[in-house]
Amino acid sequence: MSEDSEKEDYSDRTISDDESDEDNFMKFVSEDIHRCALLTADSISDPFFPRTTQILLEYQLGRWVPRLREPRDLYGVSSSGPLSPTRWPYHCEVIDEKVQHIDWTPYPEPLYTPTGLEMEPLYPNSKEDTVVYLAEDAYKEPCFVYSRVGGNRTPLKQPVDNYDNTLTFEARFESGNLQKVVKVAEYEYQLTVRPDLFTNKHTQWYYFQVTNTQAGIVYRFTIINFTKPASLYNRGMRPLFYSEKEAKAHNIGWQRIGDQIKYYRNNQGQEGRHYFSLTWTFQFPHNKDTCYFAHCYPYTYTNLQEYLSTISHDSVRSKFCKIRVLCHTIARNMVYVLTITTPFKSTDSRKRKAVILTARVHPGETNSSWIMKGFLDYILGDSSDAQLLRDTFIFKVVPMLNPDGVIVGNYRCSLAGRDLNRNYTSFRKESFPSVWYTRNMIRRLMEKREVILYCDLHGHSRKENIFMYGCDGSDRCKALYLQQRIFPLMLSKNCPDKFSFSACKFNVQKSKEGTGRVVMWKMGIRNSFTMEATFCGSTLGNKRGTHFNTKDLESVGYHFCDSLLDYCDPDRTKYYQCLKELEEMEKHINLEKILEDSDTSLKEITLDLESSSRGSDSSESSESQTYLLKLTSQIKSKKKHLKTKKERNSTIASHQNTREEQEACDKGHLARRHTESNSDVKDIKPNISDDCIFDYFRRPFPNQGLGE
């Protein structure tokens, strides 16, 4: 529990001069607060008694006995006390009700198929329309002032009474977002979502409650103030819906719903800005139900704290997972950092390399938290692979970089009104504490040991599948240029129905120089990535045409661990196979660019090569023609599907004899080519040498696939 919260807990228990000890004791007993009443010494009015919060007064045997306060718990989640309460901006109204949802795994949920008959409701402003929900608290302050536990609990007056057929809306709970609701017809509602606090933009995340429902009635909901021209809702994405009665009666949780779904430009433009609407129709399954709608599966700060609390109270997991407070946000909420590794022996403390994962720098990208949960579930599990990873690496994990934004229901910004993922280069510690302390934590870590991989987890609002952004090392070394693509390629092979390697991009745009990915890469982490997870679903394999659910997202965390094992396997077969495959891809891409930029047909290019070969080495000319003809057939054929891990392993087993000979040739060929083209680079392999590849990592990996 934080010092601030402890102070608040005891703020109403001070002793006045005219009250006796016995009266105070009886008062505390009658209130049944504690078996022994505790007071801080600064609440005593005696001038001879030192004013301090480090001395506690405990009533024992008829008198007050002073004692020193126990040392502050070093861990972010106390093993002996409750969780730290969430702190809100003081003006935010918060309901007492705690919102909870069950976990479940639905059947595959198909994307919405447009019929062409979807309506585009346009609502002119009318004084006759009835405002049924209005949250004005967001605009009481132009910037963040201070926070308090629970925010402002002043009751919000409903604009109208609860008529029999009028839905009741609510969003004053953790991560909720809804600004205004207008009833425009008997069963039709126009909704406005709230921009990120202390900004006038970033309207994407919505999460609200609906009560007083009627079953069998077709309702229409239209959110009118989105700002992005393109949306996954126009590519089949459906809103999420949760029914408390369905959860209680049938154990059904969040599910994709909606008909007549359309995302379109409306006529609500103001000050030269254009707005876009999302509309859908829906029939509630029950009368008088309490229901919720959301953009993506919610994952709140309280969810995280409860998850970390279970770890800290687990006698096994708490031995190799230490939870500490990295820093406090500007609202004084805790930012946690997890250190996951097998306890050190004196001989191997310096050998272990580090892996860093972060998530939720953008609070509305809740899918990143579900991937993080899948990663933590696996790495803290009892499997032999998880044990091997903990024995080999030190994992530094920051599961929620922006708890303030998560709590208030922001989509992108912190309470500073800024995007934290553009401020990793900033020295303004007070404004951006979580990214400032994360960057410095990583810098100190790099002084002690090698960091082989950094990955920041995100959500993406315009693309399907899961993919990565990396950094382009072509200006430094071609070998590194390809090596930075190996881990994403391995992940695509381990997760072929969710992860798309073809969607990955590797470049550094000027507008992205303040992101965690680019800053960590410039600090010296070669494998520095942003992992993007769609809000929608997959276009790949067995998952094609379906939404991702929470279990799908969690499975990506498992496959991340699996790919890390492949990447660092002392048997470099998969590594060199991926490197060779990347070289072939690069050749194809370069030739396709030539074909696209030229008006000359492929046949004419072949003839030109044929005629120009007379003055060149004949063997080289023949090789070029053969490769070009082979490439022609590959370009015309369909794109190759990536193989699963099981298929790759069976292929490797069936070609074991020929592989050993070819592998030796390939290794020498690749190493020779990279050395010749990059003579100024001493080590062409990512963070490892040819002679010593993870000396401590000699045990064979268990040959097991990972389930979803």
XYZ file of C-alpha atoms in Angstrom:
708
model
C 0.000 0.000 0.000
C 1.356 3.425 -0.898
C 2.229 6.029 1.674
C -0.481 8.314 0.347
C -3.148 5.680 0.706
C -2.015 4.821 4.209
C -2.254 8.447 5.142
C -5.776 8.606 3.769
C -6.794 5.473 5.629
C -5.925 6.996 8.969
C -6.820 10.618 8.256
C -10.111 10.362 10.137
C -8.641 8.720 13.256
C -6.717 11.574 14.848
C -6.873 12.280 18.598
C -8.012 15.676 19.841
C -6.804 17.241 23.097
C -10.122 16.838 24.935
C -10.555 13.121 24.291
C -9.203 10.484 26.659
C -7.275 7.398 25.584
C -10.043 5.126 26.804
C -12.705 6.987 24.804
C -10.644 6.723 21.671
C -9.990 3.056 22.224
C -13.683 2.284 22.691
C -14.502 4.328 19.600
C -12.149 2.280 17.448
C -13.353 -0.992 18.885
C -16.976 -0.082 18.321
C -16.240 0.730 14.685
C -14.630 -2.715 14.351
C -11.767 -1.316 12.312
C -8.801 -3.119 13.879
C -8.220 -5.428 16.777
C -5.520 -2.976 17.797
C -5.872 0.696 16.892
C -2.880 2.232 15.135
C -2.127 5.943 14.847
C 0.699 7.854 13.234
C 2.687 10.068 15.556
C 2.005 13.198 13.540
C -1.654 12.976 14.586
C -0.735 13.703 18.232
C -0.983 17.307 19.348
C 1.623 16.945 22.115
C 4.440 19.425 21.278
C 7.022 17.198 22.991
C 6.184 14.246 20.781
C 8.019 14.237 17.433
C 5.806 14.759 14.371
C 6.565 11.854 12.037
C 4.785 9.196 10.027
C 7.441 6.612 10.904
C 6.169 6.088 14.491
C 2.915 4.226 15.047
C 0.916 4.254 18.290
C -0.650 0.982 19.312
C -3.131 0.775 22.177
C -2.114 -2.057 24.510
C -3.204 -2.794 28.077
C -4.774 0.597 28.643
C -2.045 2.809 27.221
C -0.615 3.990 23.904
C 2.665 2.275 23.012
C 4.849 3.855 20.304
C 6.731 1.675 17.852
C 8.512 2.179 14.534
C 6.612 1.571 11.338
C 7.571 -1.606 9.491
C 9.913 -0.964 6.522
C 8.142 -0.234 3.268
C 7.519 -3.379 1.266
C 10.154 -3.551 -1.455
C 7.709 -5.187 -3.803
C 4.972 -3.391 -5.670
C 2.372 -5.899 -4.525
C 2.533 -6.291 -0.779
C 2.477 -9.828 0.538
C 0.649 -8.746 3.673
C -1.767 -6.025 2.638
C -4.373 -5.097 0.040
C -3.684 -3.737 -3.411
C -2.900 -0.079 -3.841
C -6.184 1.705 -4.666
C -6.532 3.299 -8.072
C -6.146 7.055 -8.182
C -8.182 9.264 -10.524
C -7.994 12.942 -11.467
C -9.894 14.654 -8.666
C -12.728 15.849 -10.930
C -13.554 12.448 -12.488
C -16.844 11.001 -11.288
C -16.614 7.324 -10.378
C -19.431 4.962 -9.423
C -19.090 2.651 -6.423
C -20.009 -0.462 -8.398
C -17.071 -2.647 -9.373
C -17.367 -3.979 -12.919
C -16.240 -7.570 -13.428
C -16.424 -9.944 -16.375
C -15.938 -13.693 -16.669
C -13.349 -15.343 -18.894
C -14.466 -17.749 -21.583
C -13.459 -19.038 -25.006
C -16.168 -18.649 -27.666
C -16.487 -20.670 -30.842
C -14.775 -19.082 -33.858
C -16.652 -15.863 -34.545
C -16.859 -14.973 -38.253
C -16.374 -11.464 -39.542
C -19.401 -9.473 -40.632
C -20.230 -9.719 -44.333
C -21.750 -6.504 -45.711
C -25.032 -6.884 -47.576
C -24.874 -3.551 -49.407
C -28.118 -2.485 -47.725
C -26.515 -0.953 -44.609
C -27.896 2.462 -43.665
C -25.832 5.595 -43.005
C -27.819 7.487 -40.352
C -27.186 11.236 -40.328
C -28.532 13.147 -37.359
C -29.157 16.887 -37.700
C -29.046 18.726 -34.401
C -32.549 18.953 -32.990
C -33.764 20.456 -29.739
C -36.490 17.828 -29.628
C -33.974 15.012 -29.161
C -33.624 13.764 -25.596
C -30.200 13.665 -23.933
C -30.174 10.509 -21.800
C -26.526 10.561 -20.679
C -24.047 13.404 -20.314
C -20.639 13.330 -18.611
C -19.377 16.877 -18.184
C -16.643 16.126 -15.667
C -14.014 15.611 -18.400
C -13.926 19.324 -19.200
C -13.726 20.784 -15.704
C -9.945 21.260 -15.939
C -7.726 22.115 -18.948
C -4.881 19.968 -17.604
C -4.142 17.485 -14.855
C -4.123 19.088 -11.393
C -4.050 16.346 -8.772
C -5.482 12.895 -8.072
C -7.379 11.189 -5.323
C -8.497 7.638 -4.618
C -11.902 7.129 -6.204
C -11.977 10.517 -7.912
C -15.020 12.749 -7.374
C -17.924 10.697 -6.127
C -20.534 13.412 -6.521
C -23.625 11.733 -8.029
C -24.177 12.413 -11.714
C -27.680 13.703 -12.338
C -29.458 11.899 -15.155
C -30.975 14.365 -17.663
C -34.265 12.465 -17.803
C -36.157 10.056 -15.625
C -35.879 6.365 -16.383
C -38.793 5.837 -18.746
C -40.006 2.297 -19.350
C -38.586 2.042 -22.864
C -35.472 4.213 -22.512
C -32.087 2.576 -22.118
C -29.891 3.746 -19.244
C -26.207 4.316 -19.981
C -23.181 4.423 -17.675
C -19.419 4.681 -18.184
C -18.085 6.157 -14.936
C -16.123 3.035 -14.080
C -12.522 1.982 -14.639
C -11.530 2.170 -18.337
C -15.050 3.281 -19.284
C -15.508 5.791 -22.072
C -18.738 7.467 -23.141
C -19.384 11.208 -23.274
C -22.954 11.731 -24.398
C -26.037 9.776 -25.517
C -28.990 11.264 -27.359
C -32.210 9.360 -27.959
C -33.130 10.212 -31.556
C -35.953 7.693 -32.035
C -37.891 5.143 -30.010
C -35.115 2.524 -30.221
C -32.299 4.539 -31.750
C -29.418 6.230 -29.934
C -26.689 8.609 -31.031
C -23.495 8.252 -28.997
C -20.420 10.441 -28.571
C -17.228 9.000 -27.089
C -14.940 11.123 -24.952
C -11.572 12.262 -26.352
C -8.483 11.485 -24.315
C -8.475 13.621 -21.181
C -6.881 17.055 -21.647
C -6.889 16.649 -25.457
C -9.496 17.167 -28.165
C -8.680 14.055 -30.186
C -8.045 10.290 -30.068
C -11.651 9.098 -30.140
C -11.404 5.369 -30.780
C -11.900 3.448 -27.518
C -15.424 2.965 -26.182
C -16.607 0.873 -23.244
C -19.969 1.499 -21.584
C -22.842 -0.111 -19.714
C -26.473 -0.363 -20.830
C -29.377 -1.277 -18.539
C -33.200 -1.351 -18.727
C -33.024 -3.528 -21.838
C -35.927 -5.123 -23.682
C -35.485 -8.449 -25.430
C -36.526 -8.907 -29.054
C -36.383 -5.204 -29.940
C -34.051 -4.080 -32.721
C -31.983 -1.201 -31.324
C -29.641 0.970 -33.354
C -26.504 2.524 -31.880
C -24.426 5.088 -33.795
C -21.157 6.563 -32.523
C -20.666 9.812 -34.413
C -17.242 11.283 -33.549
C -14.519 8.929 -34.729
C -11.642 10.677 -36.511
C -9.871 7.939 -38.483
C -10.908 7.709 -42.161
C -10.203 3.958 -42.342
C -11.446 1.365 -39.891
C -11.524 -2.398 -39.448
C -15.296 -2.077 -38.964
C -15.480 -1.708 -42.753
C -13.533 -4.957 -43.112
C -15.841 -7.162 -41.075
C -15.029 -6.296 -37.478
C -17.996 -6.434 -35.065
C -18.453 -4.659 -31.715
C -18.049 -6.641 -28.504
C -21.023 -7.325 -26.227
C -21.342 -8.721 -22.696
C -24.513 -9.743 -20.839
C -24.496 -10.314 -17.079
C -27.508 -12.635 -17.347
C -25.818 -14.677 -20.073
C -22.680 -14.883 -17.957
C -24.596 -16.035 -14.894
C -26.962 -18.467 -16.618
C -24.783 -19.899 -19.400
C -21.210 -18.883 -18.511
C -20.992 -16.838 -21.719
C -18.652 -13.845 -21.687
C -17.682 -11.295 -24.311
C -18.971 -12.063 -27.809
C -19.000 -10.391 -31.219
C -22.415 -9.058 -32.220
C -24.212 -6.680 -34.532
C -25.964 -6.392 -37.875
C -26.077 -3.603 -40.460
C -22.572 -2.566 -39.374
C -21.104 0.354 -41.277
C -18.308 2.876 -40.793
C -18.746 6.045 -42.832
C -18.017 9.766 -43.029
C -20.756 11.926 -41.550
C -21.617 15.623 -41.666
C -20.418 16.489 -38.174
C -17.200 18.215 -39.277
C -16.092 21.165 -37.153
C -13.182 23.572 -37.590
C -12.104 21.878 -40.799
C -12.059 18.397 -39.218
C -14.065 15.499 -40.574
C -15.746 12.936 -38.371
C -16.791 9.371 -39.024
C -19.617 7.266 -37.662
C -19.949 3.635 -36.661
C -23.480 2.261 -36.686
C -24.878 -1.165 -35.833
C -28.168 -2.814 -34.863
C -28.675 -5.368 -32.126
C -31.328 -7.271 -30.154
C -30.677 -7.793 -26.439
C -31.133 -11.397 -25.267
C -32.887 -10.570 -21.963
C -35.229 -8.054 -20.389
C -33.917 -5.873 -17.573
C -30.359 -7.012 -18.195
C -27.085 -5.236 -17.441
C -24.981 -5.257 -20.586
C -21.742 -3.763 -21.903
C -20.355 -2.755 -25.292
C -16.628 -2.341 -25.998
C -14.173 -1.740 -28.833
C -11.892 -4.557 -27.628
C -11.687 -6.956 -24.685
C -11.216 -4.745 -21.578
C -8.167 -5.274 -19.379
C -8.029 -2.766 -16.525
C -5.369 -1.654 -14.064
C -7.274 -3.532 -11.369
C -7.133 -6.693 -13.516
C -3.356 -6.332 -13.644
C -3.017 -5.741 -9.904
C -5.145 -8.785 -9.110
C -3.044 -10.884 -11.492
C 0.192 -9.689 -9.886
C -1.251 -10.294 -6.438
C -1.842 -13.966 -7.261
C 1.798 -14.241 -8.327
C 3.113 -12.604 -5.163
C 1.028 -14.973 -3.012
C 2.167 -18.057 -4.951
C 5.018 -19.696 -3.034
C 6.511 -21.193 -6.220
C 6.187 -18.406 -8.798
C 7.196 -15.651 -6.383
C 10.641 -17.273 -6.080
C 11.564 -16.533 -9.687
C 9.254 -13.566 -10.366
C 10.024 -10.440 -8.359
C 7.491 -7.620 -8.628
C 8.723 -4.128 -7.869
C 7.562 -0.565 -8.415
C 9.429 0.979 -11.325
C 7.965 4.428 -10.629
C 4.757 6.300 -9.912
C 2.722 8.039 -12.599
C 1.759 11.706 -12.384
C -1.486 10.560 -10.719
C 0.592 8.503 -8.226
C -0.456 5.126 -9.594
C 2.222 2.425 -9.532
C 4.057 1.272 -12.650
C 5.224 -2.289 -12.002
C 8.314 -4.023 -13.343
C 8.717 -7.799 -13.162
C 12.086 -9.540 -13.066
C 11.684 -13.166 -14.112
C 14.626 -15.561 -13.886
C 15.836 -18.552 -11.937
C 17.625 -17.359 -8.771
C 21.302 -16.817 -9.513
C 24.166 -19.055 -8.612
C 27.445 -17.294 -8.009
C 28.959 -18.652 -11.226
C 26.311 -17.633 -13.775
C 25.072 -14.214 -12.677
C 26.898 -12.428 -15.507
C 26.275 -14.990 -18.236
C 22.553 -14.537 -18.584
C 21.377 -12.270 -21.339
C 18.276 -10.113 -20.987
C 14.939 -9.931 -22.807
C 12.644 -6.925 -22.327
C 8.881 -6.771 -22.897
C 6.573 -3.795 -22.361
C 2.880 -3.211 -23.059
C -0.020 -0.795 -22.777
C 1.806 2.446 -23.488
C -1.405 3.203 -25.424
C -4.217 2.502 -22.946
C -6.931 1.713 -25.504
C -4.883 -1.091 -27.067
C -6.136 -3.699 -24.624
C -5.216 -6.600 -26.916
C -1.577 -5.977 -25.973
C -2.398 -6.807 -22.342
C -3.898 -10.141 -23.358
C -0.743 -11.027 -25.303
C 1.283 -9.986 -22.249
C -0.892 -12.197 -20.038
C -0.279 -15.157 -22.363
C 3.452 -14.539 -22.218
C 3.443 -14.313 -18.400
C 1.230 -17.393 -18.018
C 3.713 -19.398 -20.057
C 7.014 -18.042 -18.756
C 5.809 -18.476 -15.153
C 4.496 -21.982 -15.835
C 5.980 -25.343 -14.935
C 6.816 -26.601 -18.443
C 10.372 -27.664 -19.241
C 10.637 -24.961 -21.926
C 9.602 -22.246 -19.466
C 12.132 -23.523 -16.964
C 14.830 -23.496 -19.631
C 14.008 -19.911 -20.572
C 14.170 -18.808 -16.936
C 17.481 -20.623 -16.503
C 18.943 -18.928 -19.565
C 17.604 -15.379 -19.577
C 16.622 -12.503 -17.352
C 13.234 -11.152 -18.386
C 12.402 -7.556 -17.535
C 8.682 -6.959 -18.038
C 6.678 -3.740 -17.698
C 3.105 -4.986 -18.226
C 1.357 -1.582 -18.122
C 3.281 1.572 -18.999
C 0.304 3.936 -18.871
C -1.964 2.989 -15.935
C -3.358 6.530 -15.650
C -4.663 6.388 -19.214
C -6.022 2.877 -18.671
C -7.923 3.932 -15.542
C -9.656 6.959 -17.080
C -10.481 5.225 -20.389
C -8.073 7.047 -22.712
C -7.217 5.582 -26.090
C -3.682 6.846 -26.679
C -2.406 9.468 -24.215
C -1.362 9.763 -20.592
C -2.740 12.404 -18.224
C -0.068 14.741 -19.578
C -2.180 14.813 -22.744
C 0.701 13.369 -24.770
C 1.515 10.108 -26.510
C 4.123 8.437 -24.286
C 5.408 6.402 -27.223
C 6.718 9.571 -28.854
C 8.604 10.699 -25.760
C 11.277 8.083 -25.043
C 13.857 10.725 -25.931
C 12.395 13.270 -23.523
C 14.208 14.307 -20.337
C 10.966 15.478 -18.713
C 10.837 12.872 -15.988
C 7.961 14.572 -14.178
C 5.738 14.601 -17.289
C 6.566 11.135 -18.661
C 7.818 9.121 -15.667
C 7.027 5.613 -16.927
C 8.965 5.867 -20.205
C 11.759 7.871 -18.559
C 12.320 5.220 -15.897
C 11.905 2.381 -18.415
C 14.598 3.846 -20.665
C 16.964 4.355 -17.731
C 16.264 0.884 -16.363
C 17.212 -0.595 -19.739
C 20.325 1.565 -19.985
C 21.523 0.358 -16.577
C 20.719 -3.210 -17.520
C 22.791 -2.927 -20.706
C 25.791 -1.822 -18.650
C 25.685 -5.162 -16.814
C 24.631 -7.653 -19.481
C 23.661 -8.026 -23.101
C 20.036 -7.373 -24.080
C 19.228 -9.639 -27.021
C 15.653 -8.517 -27.645
C 13.240 -5.686 -26.841
C 9.564 -5.875 -27.780
C 6.804 -3.336 -27.112
C 3.266 -4.740 -27.498
C 0.573 -2.697 -29.254
C -2.798 -2.910 -30.988
C -3.548 -1.850 -34.577
C -6.793 -0.275 -35.772
C -6.457 -0.587 -39.564
C -4.712 -3.893 -40.384
C -5.575 -7.531 -39.811
C -3.339 -10.216 -38.273
C -0.372 -9.742 -35.956
C 2.914 -8.372 -37.233
C 6.021 -6.478 -36.184
C 7.785 -3.227 -36.889
C 11.565 -3.412 -36.726
C 14.475 -1.114 -37.494
C 16.377 -1.041 -40.767
C 20.069 -1.781 -40.371
C 20.895 -1.688 -44.081
C 22.792 1.555 -43.724
C 25.200 -0.123 -41.330
C 25.594 -3.716 -42.390
C 23.736 -5.989 -44.780
C 24.207 -8.972 -42.487
C 22.427 -7.124 -39.665
C 19.827 -5.964 -42.158
C 18.757 -9.584 -42.644
C 19.401 -10.773 -39.110
C 16.919 -8.289 -37.682
C 14.227 -10.085 -39.673
C 14.996 -13.589 -38.402
C 12.999 -13.487 -35.153
C 9.791 -12.183 -36.813
C 10.153 -14.834 -39.520
C 10.513 -17.561 -36.890
C 7.443 -16.233 -35.082
C 5.448 -16.365 -38.314
C 6.420 -20.017 -38.754
C 5.440 -20.912 -35.190
C 2.189 -18.964 -35.439
C 1.205 -19.249 -39.126
C -2.535 -18.606 -38.729
C -2.112 -15.358 -36.773
C 1.270 -13.753 -37.467
C 1.979 -12.277 -40.913
C 5.627 -11.793 -41.820
C 4.682 -10.111 -45.103
C 2.969 -7.333 -43.094
C 6.133 -6.611 -41.084
C 8.050 -3.422 -41.831
C 11.641 -2.559 -40.997
C 12.405 1.131 -41.222
C 12.898 4.203 -39.085
C 10.660 7.110 -39.974
C 11.482 10.525 -38.604
C 8.066 10.732 -36.927
C 8.840 7.510 -35.027
C 12.242 8.482 -33.629
C 10.752 9.006 -30.157
C 9.224 5.508 -29.961
C 10.553 2.832 -27.660
C 11.471 0.622 -30.608
C 13.721 3.183 -32.280
C 15.262 4.553 -29.083
C 16.218 1.068 -27.843
C 17.661 0.212 -31.253
C 19.811 3.340 -31.229
C 20.919 2.447 -27.684
C 22.354 -0.782 -29.109
C 19.613 -3.434 -28.945
C 19.775 -5.092 -32.354
C 16.454 -6.901 -32.117
C 14.158 -4.015 -31.202
C 10.517 -4.496 -32.207
C 7.006 -3.205 -31.886
C 4.491 -6.046 -32.063
C 1.135 -4.939 -33.475
C -2.000 -7.003 -32.854
C -5.135 -6.289 -34.839
C -8.371 -5.376 -33.091
C -10.117 -7.576 -35.647
C -8.964 -11.015 -36.770
C -6.961 -13.115 -39.199
C -6.640 -13.519 -42.944
C -4.337 -16.546 -42.557
C -4.720 -20.318 -42.396
C -7.408 -21.891 -40.248
C -8.207 -18.558 -38.583
C -8.975 -16.824 -41.861
C -12.164 -14.753 -41.722
C -12.611 -14.966 -37.940
C -12.104 -12.589 -35.023
C -9.333 -13.024 -32.496
C -10.564 -13.806 -28.984
C -8.590 -13.504 -25.756
C -7.256 -17.057 -26.023
C -5.961 -16.350 -29.522
C -4.160 -13.274 -28.231
C -2.751 -15.158 -25.243
C -1.446 -17.884 -27.556
C 0.734 -15.293 -29.301
C 2.490 -14.819 -25.952
C 3.160 -18.563 -25.838
C 4.508 -18.569 -29.405
C 6.757 -15.626 -28.583
C 8.494 -17.838 -26.013
C 8.670 -20.709 -28.486
C 10.305 -18.472 -31.092
C 12.803 -17.231 -28.534
C 13.867 -20.842 -27.991
C 14.253 -21.322 -31.753
C 16.217 -18.105 -32.121
C 18.719 -19.009 -29.402
C 18.939 -22.733 -30.098
C 22.614 -23.848 -30.197
C 21.662 -25.994 -33.178
C 21.669 -23.161 -35.701
C 19.803 -25.096 -38.413
C 16.581 -23.093 -38.167
C 18.524 -19.864 -37.845
C 20.465 -20.419 -41.074
C 17.388 -21.725 -42.865
C 15.596 -18.477 -42.047
C 18.628 -16.437 -43.083
C 18.787 -18.224 -46.416
C 15.043 -17.805 -46.901
C 15.357 -14.081 -46.218
C 18.085 -13.771 -48.839
C 15.822 -15.428 -51.392
C 12.965 -13.109 -50.429
C 15.260 -10.136 -50.884
C 16.201 -11.287 -54.386
C 12.548 -11.721 -55.331
C 11.595 -8.322 -53.961
C 14.415 -6.588 -55.800
C 13.519 -8.238 -59.095
C 9.810 -7.513 -58.650
C 10.692 -3.847 -58.144
C 12.670 -3.893 -61.391
C 9.744 -5.486 -63.219
C 7.263 -2.996 -61.774
C 9.422 0.027 -62.634
C 10.159 -1.091 -66.189
C 7.832 -1.076 -69.207
C 9.847 -3.939 -70.663
C 8.272 -7.382 -70.417
C 9.918 -10.265 -68.606
C 10.597 -11.919 -71.955
C 12.419 -8.859 -73.261
C 14.525 -8.673 -70.097
C 15.489 -12.310 -70.600
C 16.472 -11.642 -74.217
C 18.519 -8.620 -73.176
C 20.368 -10.711 -70.627
C 20.916 -13.382 -73.244
C 22.382 -10.954 -75.788
C 24.519 -9.105 -73.284
C 26.053 -12.335 -71.995
C 28.378 -12.603 -75.006
C 30.847 -10.229 -73.466
C 30.609 -11.653 -69.956
C 31.456 -14.826 -68.119
C 29.329 -17.594 -69.649
C 28.742 -19.482 -66.411
C 27.466 -16.335 -64.712
C 25.143 -15.620 -67.639
C 23.721 -19.133 -67.627
C 23.105 -18.960 -63.886
C 21.267 -15.639 -64.266
C 18.982 -16.982 -66.971
C 18.170 -20.143 -65.035
C 17.412 -18.176 -61.888
C 15.239 -15.700 -63.798
C 13.156 -18.439 -65.408
C 12.741 -20.123 -62.048
C 11.708 -16.826 -60.516
C 9.175 -16.245 -63.298
C 7.308 -19.390 -62.381
C 7.397 -18.463 -58.706
C 5.974 -15.000 -59.395
C 3.120 -16.503 -61.402
C 2.328 -19.158 -58.814
C 0.404 -18.549 -55.631
C 2.132 -17.293 -52.540
C 3.724 -20.047 -50.465
C 2.076 -20.787 -47.145
C 4.356 -20.843 -44.121
C 4.761 -24.257 -42.515
C 3.873 -25.052 -38.947
C 6.491 -26.139 -36.461
C 5.375 -29.769 -36.716
C 5.695 -29.710 -40.494
C 9.115 -28.091 -40.339
C 10.375 -30.672 -37.857
C 9.110 -33.583 -39.967
C 10.738 -32.087 -43.070
C 14.023 -31.691 -41.252
C 13.874 -35.296 -40.054
C 13.156 -36.682 -43.530
C 16.119 -34.847 -45.048
C 18.585 -35.365 -42.216
C 21.384 -36.923 -44.275
C 21.459 -34.380 -47.078
C 20.922 -31.522 -44.686
C 24.177 -32.098 -42.782
C 26.252 -31.789 -45.935
C 24.287 -28.834 -47.268
C 24.320 -27.110 -43.891
C 28.112 -27.068 -43.759
C 28.235 -25.663 -47.276
C 25.538 -23.070 -46.557
C 27.184 -21.916 -43.343
C 30.493 -21.390 -45.051
C 28.864 -19.729 -48.059
C 26.751 -17.360 -45.948
C 29.571 -16.475 -43.596
C 31.946 -15.871 -46.527
C 29.460 -13.659 -48.347
C 28.664 -11.611 -45.287
C 32.333 -11.237 -44.381
C 33.240 -10.071 -47.894
C 30.363 -7.586 -48.126
C 30.885 -6.278 -44.603
C 34.603 -6.473 -43.926
C 34.366 -3.747 -41.281
C 32.023 -5.830 -39.121
C 33.699 -8.291 -36.793
C 30.646 -10.321 -35.800
C 27.913 -10.879 -38.366
C 25.699 -13.005 -36.150
C 23.218 -11.346 -33.776
C 24.987 -10.997 -30.425
C 26.772 -14.361 -30.756
C 29.972 -15.726 -32.254
C 30.635 -18.736 -34.482
C 32.833 -20.499 -31.925
C 30.703 -19.926 -28.845
C 26.937 -19.798 -29.251
C 25.409 -19.678 -25.808
C 27.924 -21.896 -24.010
C 25.553 -22.106 -21.076
C 22.711 -23.183 -23.359
C 23.907 -26.684 -24.265
C 20.986 -28.775 -23.081
C 18.768 -30.061 -25.908
C 15.359 -28.400 -26.060
C 12.293 -30.565 -25.527
C 10.769 -31.226 -28.933
C 7.254 -30.087 -28.089
C 4.858 -27.850 -29.945
C 2.834 -25.207 -28.189
C -0.922 -25.404 -28.100
C -3.109 -22.404 -28.553
